XYZ file of C-alpha atoms in Angstrom:
119
model
C 9.293 -6.032 13.404
C 9.552 -6.238 9.633
C 6.507 -6.998 7.555
C 6.632 -7.672 3.813
C 3.909 -5.936 1.869
C 3.089 -8.054 -1.160
C 1.600 -6.884 -4.458
C -0.585 -8.791 -6.758
C -1.707 -7.549 -10.182
C -4.509 -9.393 -11.948
C -3.979 -13.157 -11.722
C -0.216 -12.912 -11.576
C 1.773 -14.435 -8.736
C 2.323 -12.483 -5.532
C 5.296 -10.147 -5.700
C 7.183 -9.213 -2.539
C 7.260 -5.491 -2.468
C 8.093 -3.208 0.438
C 9.191 -3.908 3.953
C 7.249 -2.067 6.623
C 9.015 -1.553 9.960
C 6.433 -1.417 12.695
C 6.148 -2.212 16.401
C 4.239 -5.372 17.223
C 0.815 -4.768 18.642
C 0.771 -1.078 17.691
C -2.441 -0.476 15.762
C -2.799 1.574 12.631
C -5.688 2.281 10.349
C -5.905 1.062 6.759
C -5.528 4.690 5.667
C -2.295 4.939 7.673
C -1.077 1.646 6.114
C -1.734 3.037 2.622
C 0.119 6.199 3.631
C 3.105 4.172 4.863
C 3.101 2.231 1.586
C 3.161 5.385 -0.524
C 5.934 6.930 1.563
C 7.953 3.696 1.293
C 7.573 3.876 -2.480
C 8.668 7.509 -2.634
C 11.694 6.912 -0.401
C 12.817 3.716 -2.033
C 15.967 4.224 -4.110
C 15.419 1.317 -6.500
C 12.201 -0.202 -7.761
C 11.486 -3.873 -7.357
C 11.305 -5.703 -10.663
C 7.788 -5.593 -11.996
C 6.441 -3.526 -9.097
C 3.816 -0.970 -9.951
C 3.536 1.998 -7.528
C 0.203 3.033 -6.212
C 0.912 6.575 -7.398
C 3.385 7.762 -9.971
C 4.642 11.269 -9.229
C 8.327 10.924 -10.092
C 11.489 11.458 -8.047
C 10.541 15.096 -7.179
C 7.965 13.842 -4.660
C 10.734 12.423 -2.407
C 12.070 15.915 -1.832
C 8.823 17.915 -1.706
C 6.530 17.285 1.296
C 3.595 18.829 -0.549
C 4.013 16.334 -3.370
C 4.376 13.500 -0.904
C 1.053 14.485 0.698
C -0.538 14.729 -2.750
C 0.726 11.209 -3.543
C -0.911 9.946 -0.317
C -4.160 11.747 -1.121
C -4.165 10.256 -4.666
C -3.571 6.756 -3.303
C -6.453 7.082 -0.842
C -8.650 8.359 -3.580
C -7.610 5.432 -5.733
C -8.549 3.068 -2.897
C -12.013 4.675 -2.656
C -12.445 4.344 -6.452
C -11.442 0.633 -6.340
C -8.155 1.025 -8.199
C -6.730 -1.436 -5.688
C -7.815 -3.233 -2.579
C -6.017 -4.460 0.479
C -6.092 -7.923 2.057
C -4.790 -8.378 5.615
C -4.497 -11.912 6.896
C -6.791 -13.319 4.153
C -9.485 -10.691 4.850
C -10.251 -7.787 2.536
C -10.293 -4.505 4.439
C -12.833 -2.149 2.870
C -12.978 0.788 5.259
C -9.930 3.096 5.419
C -10.693 3.779 9.127
C -10.486 0.091 10.063
C -7.886 -0.413 12.776
C -5.327 -3.158 12.041
C -3.123 -4.642 14.745
C 0.055 -5.945 13.091
C 1.715 -9.160 14.327
C 4.923 -10.724 13.071
C 2.963 -13.174 10.908
C 0.547 -10.585 9.486
C 0.169 -10.975 5.738
C -0.495 -7.748 3.790
C -1.340 -7.849 0.102
C -2.197 -4.884 -2.152
C -4.192 -6.194 -5.087
C -3.687 -3.744 -7.989
C -6.516 -3.690 -10.460
C -5.994 -2.930 -14.161
C -8.617 -0.851 -15.923
C -10.453 -2.612 -18.732
C -9.653 -1.377 -22.174
C -12.459 -1.307 -24.678
C -12.004 -1.182 -28.419
């Protein structure tokens, strides 16, 4: 099944982002979902308009497994530091070990937070 992962930054409209191919009913943890999202970003040839990646490591990460794993680790660290949060079916998932069972109508949204700038 194909699931569209949406992004939302600040109060902007939802942006369709990545398409996750997964088998219906097969569970995965939130940490695994974040991992899949990062790997999709690294393997994607062209960026969606206005999309902001969870981790920016450049094109070299697509060819270097160590850099790919570093990108995943950075994204998980960002999640723990509240750089973004994840909503699955209108429910915020706060624990990376939470098991999610995906269905064809599952809605996944990554809400990307912008750091405040002080003057």
